[in-house]
PDB file of C-alpha atoms in Angstrom:
ATOM      1  CA  MET A   1     -18.545  20.570  25.146  1.00  0.00           C
ATOM      2  CA  ALA A   2     -14.939  19.350  25.470  1.00  0.00           C
ATOM      3  CA  GLU A   3     -12.958  18.681  22.360  1.00  0.00           C
ATOM      4  CA  LEU A   4     -12.487  14.962  21.670  1.00  0.00           C
ATOM      5  CA  SER A   5      -9.043  13.413  21.688  1.00  0.00           C
ATOM      6  CA  LYS A   6      -7.497  11.791  18.633  1.00  0.00           C
ATOM      7  CA  ALA A   7      -8.128   8.406  20.174  1.00  0.00           C
ATOM      8  CA  GLU A   8     -11.800   9.209  20.825  1.00  0.00           C
ATOM      9  CA  LEU A   9     -12.258  10.426  17.259  1.00  0.00           C
ATOM     10  CA  GLU A  10     -10.577   7.300  15.883  1.00  0.00           C
ATOM     11  CA  ALA A  11     -12.824   5.092  18.052  1.00  0.00           C
ATOM     12  CA  LEU A  12     -15.937   6.816  16.709  1.00  0.00           C
ATOM     13  CA  ALA A  13     -14.640   6.469  13.133  1.00  0.00           C
ATOM     14  CA  GLU A  14     -14.029   2.769  13.746  1.00  0.00           C
ATOM     15  CA  GLU A  15     -17.567   2.382  15.075  1.00  0.00           C
ATOM     16  CA  ALA A  16     -18.995   4.128  11.980  1.00  0.00           C
ATOM     17  CA  THR A  17     -16.996   2.074   9.510  1.00  0.00           C
ATOM     18  CA  VAL A  18     -16.759  -1.316  11.262  1.00  0.00           C
ATOM     19  CA  ASP A  19     -18.448  -3.396   8.574  1.00  0.00           C
ATOM     20  CA  ALA A  20     -17.562  -1.194   5.565  1.00  0.00           C
ATOM     21  CA  TYR A  21     -15.629  -2.737   2.722  1.00  0.00           C
ATOM     22  CA  ASP A  22     -14.890   0.339   0.622  1.00  0.00           C
ATOM     23  CA  GLU A  23     -14.915   4.137   0.829  1.00  0.00           C
ATOM     24  CA  HIS A  24     -18.580   4.402  -0.267  1.00  0.00           C
ATOM     25  CA  GLU A  25     -19.702   2.054   2.481  1.00  0.00           C
ATOM     26  CA  GLN A  26     -17.530   3.957   4.995  1.00  0.00           C
ATOM     27  CA  LEU A  27     -19.202   7.198   3.923  1.00  0.00           C
ATOM     28  CA  SER A  28     -22.611   5.535   4.258  1.00  0.00           C
ATOM     29  CA  GLY A  29     -21.642   4.419   7.799  1.00  0.00           C
ATOM     30  CA  PHE A  30     -20.838   8.015   8.791  1.00  0.00           C
ATOM     31  CA  HIS A  31     -24.079   9.256   7.193  1.00  0.00           C
ATOM     32  CA  VAL A  32     -26.076   6.744   9.285  1.00  0.00           C
ATOM     33  CA  MET A  33     -24.311   7.684  12.550  1.00  0.00           C
ATOM     34  CA  ILE A  34     -24.665  11.462  11.913  1.00  0.00           C
ATOM     35  CA  GLU A  35     -28.307  11.136  10.890  1.00  0.00           C
ATOM     36  CA  GLU A  36     -29.149   8.967  13.898  1.00  0.00           C
ATOM     37  CA  HIS A  37     -27.319  10.961  16.565  1.00  0.00           C
ATOM     38  CA  LEU A  38     -27.326  14.615  15.454  1.00  0.00           C
ATOM     39  CA  ALA A  39     -30.088  16.610  17.138  1.00  0.00           C
ATOM     40  CA  ILE A  40     -32.030  18.165  14.269  1.00  0.00           C
ATOM     41  CA  PRO A  41     -33.331  20.745  13.617  1.00  0.00           C
ATOM     42  CA  PHE A  42     -30.864  23.344  14.806  1.00  0.00           C
ATOM     43  CA  GLN A  43     -29.930  26.915  13.888  1.00  0.00           C
ATOM     44  CA  THR A  44     -26.526  28.000  12.634  1.00  0.00           C
ATOM     45  CA  ASN A  45     -25.048  30.851  10.658  1.00  0.00           C
ATOM     46  CA  VAL A  46     -23.851  30.407   7.071  1.00  0.00           C
ATOM     47  CA  LEU A  47     -22.106  33.419   5.564  1.00  0.00           C
ATOM     48  CA  GLY A  48     -23.694  35.658   8.234  1.00  0.00           C
ATOM     49  CA  VAL A  49     -27.231  34.426   7.616  1.00  0.00           C
ATOM     50  CA  GLU A  50     -29.104  32.326  10.146  1.00  0.00           C
ATOM     51  CA  VAL A  51     -30.376  29.035   8.702  1.00  0.00           C
ATOM     52  CA  THR A  52     -32.084  25.980  10.112  1.00  0.00           C
ATOM     53  CA  VAL A  53     -30.523  22.609   9.463  1.00  0.00           C
ATOM     54  CA  LYS A  54     -33.545  20.446   8.722  1.00  0.00           C
ATOM     55  CA  LYS A  55     -31.990  17.210   7.472  1.00  0.00           C
ATOM     56  CA  ILE A  56     -28.793  15.338   6.834  1.00  0.00           C
ATOM     57  CA  ASP A  57     -28.563  13.518   3.486  1.00  0.00           C
ATOM     58  CA  LEU A  58     -26.071  11.509   1.425  1.00  0.00           C
ATOM     59  CA  LEU A  59     -25.888  12.722  -2.192  1.00  0.00           C
ATOM     60  CA  ALA A  60     -24.016  11.070  -4.989  1.00  0.00           C
ATOM     61  CA  GLY A  61     -21.072  13.261  -5.960  1.00  0.00           C
ATOM     62  CA  SER A  62     -21.533  15.551  -2.935  1.00  0.00           C
ATOM     63  CA  GLY A  63     -21.122  13.238   0.017  1.00  0.00           C
ATOM     64  CA  ILE A  64     -22.794  13.959   3.332  1.00  0.00           C
ATOM     65  CA  VAL A  65     -24.715  17.257   3.213  1.00  0.00           C
ATOM     66  CA  ALA A  66     -26.870  19.350   5.509  1.00  0.00           C
ATOM     67  CA  ILE A  67     -30.173  20.561   4.092  1.00  0.00           C
ATOM     68  CA  CYS A  68     -30.417  24.185   5.266  1.00  0.00           C
ATOM     69  CA  VAL A  69     -33.567  26.245   5.104  1.00  0.00           C
ATOM     70  CA  ARG A  70     -34.277  29.985   5.500  1.00  0.00           C
ATOM     71  CA  GLY A  71     -37.851  30.970   4.730  1.00  0.00           C
ATOM     72  CA  LYS A  72     -38.749  29.428   1.396  1.00  0.00           C
ATOM     73  CA  HIS A  73     -35.105  29.030   0.405  1.00  0.00           C
ATOM     74  CA  ARG A  74     -33.296  25.711   0.652  1.00  0.00           C
ATOM     75  CA  GLN A  75     -29.578  25.017   0.211  1.00  0.00           C
ATOM     76  CA  THR A  76     -27.380  21.923   0.637  1.00  0.00           C
ATOM     77  CA  ILE A  77     -24.033  22.455   2.302  1.00  0.00           C
ATOM     78  CA  GLY A  78     -21.362  19.817   2.646  1.00  0.00           C
ATOM     79  CA  ILE A  79     -21.285  18.651   6.287  1.00  0.00           C
ATOM     80  CA  LEU A  80     -17.495  19.282   6.336  1.00  0.00           C
ATOM     81  CA  ASP A  81     -18.131  22.939   5.449  1.00  0.00           C
ATOM     82  CA  LEU A  82     -21.076  23.459   7.781  1.00  0.00           C
ATOM     83  CA  PRO A  83     -20.270  25.880  10.651  1.00  0.00           C
ATOM     84  CA  LEU A  84     -21.702  24.593  13.878  1.00  0.00           C
ATOM     85  CA  PRO A  85     -23.264  26.924  16.454  1.00  0.00           C
ATOM     86  CA  ALA A  86     -21.846  27.392  19.949  1.00  0.00           C
ATOM     87  CA  PRO A  87     -22.667  25.245  21.783  1.00  0.00           C
ATOM     88  CA  PRO A  88     -22.880  22.583  19.073  1.00  0.00           C
ATOM     89  CA  PRO A  89     -25.998  20.412  18.874  1.00  0.00           C
ATOM     90  CA  GLU A  90     -26.088  17.051  20.636  1.00  0.00           C
ATOM     91  CA  GLY A  91     -24.448  14.359  18.492  1.00  0.00           C
ATOM     92  CA  SER A  92     -22.066  16.731  16.718  1.00  0.00           C
ATOM     93  CA  LYS A  93     -19.177  14.484  17.819  1.00  0.00           C
ATOM     94  CA  TRP A  94     -20.053  12.311  14.821  1.00  0.00           C
ATOM     95  CA  ILE A  95     -19.366  15.274  12.495  1.00  0.00           C
ATOM     96  CA  ASP A  96     -16.060  15.763  14.303  1.00  0.00           C
ATOM     97  CA  ALA A  97     -15.221  12.109  13.802  1.00  0.00           C
ATOM     98  CA  TYR A  98     -16.098  12.327  10.131  1.00  0.00           C
ATOM     99  CA  ARG A  99     -13.903  15.445   9.705  1.00  0.00           C
ATOM    100  CA  HIS A 100     -11.047  13.553  11.404  1.00  0.00           C
ATOM    101  CA  TRP A 101     -11.554  10.533   9.127  1.00  0.00           C
ATOM    102  CA  ALA A 102     -11.881  12.603   5.949  1.00  0.00           C
ATOM    103  CA  ARG A 103      -8.499  14.319   6.430  1.00  0.00           C
TER     104      ARG A 103
END
């Protein structure tokens, strides 16, 4: 998957936040776009351990998080800190746009 240009990332960010009036609503807009477009579940490695990303959620105080599962263990990881597999799952461009916006 080719890396998106700054203009493409900004266009996605604009689409996610078009009707948002404050930062919380902008964050909610990104959450909706990521949740709707990211192909879940998918496997990735976190600290050398393979996990399955089962869900994307928006948690007060934590922002957008990935719910990662391995066996009976469950862990939330901030979406900005989540390492994506190669190749990344379909819809990961929304995570890239969120990373660009969050800088």
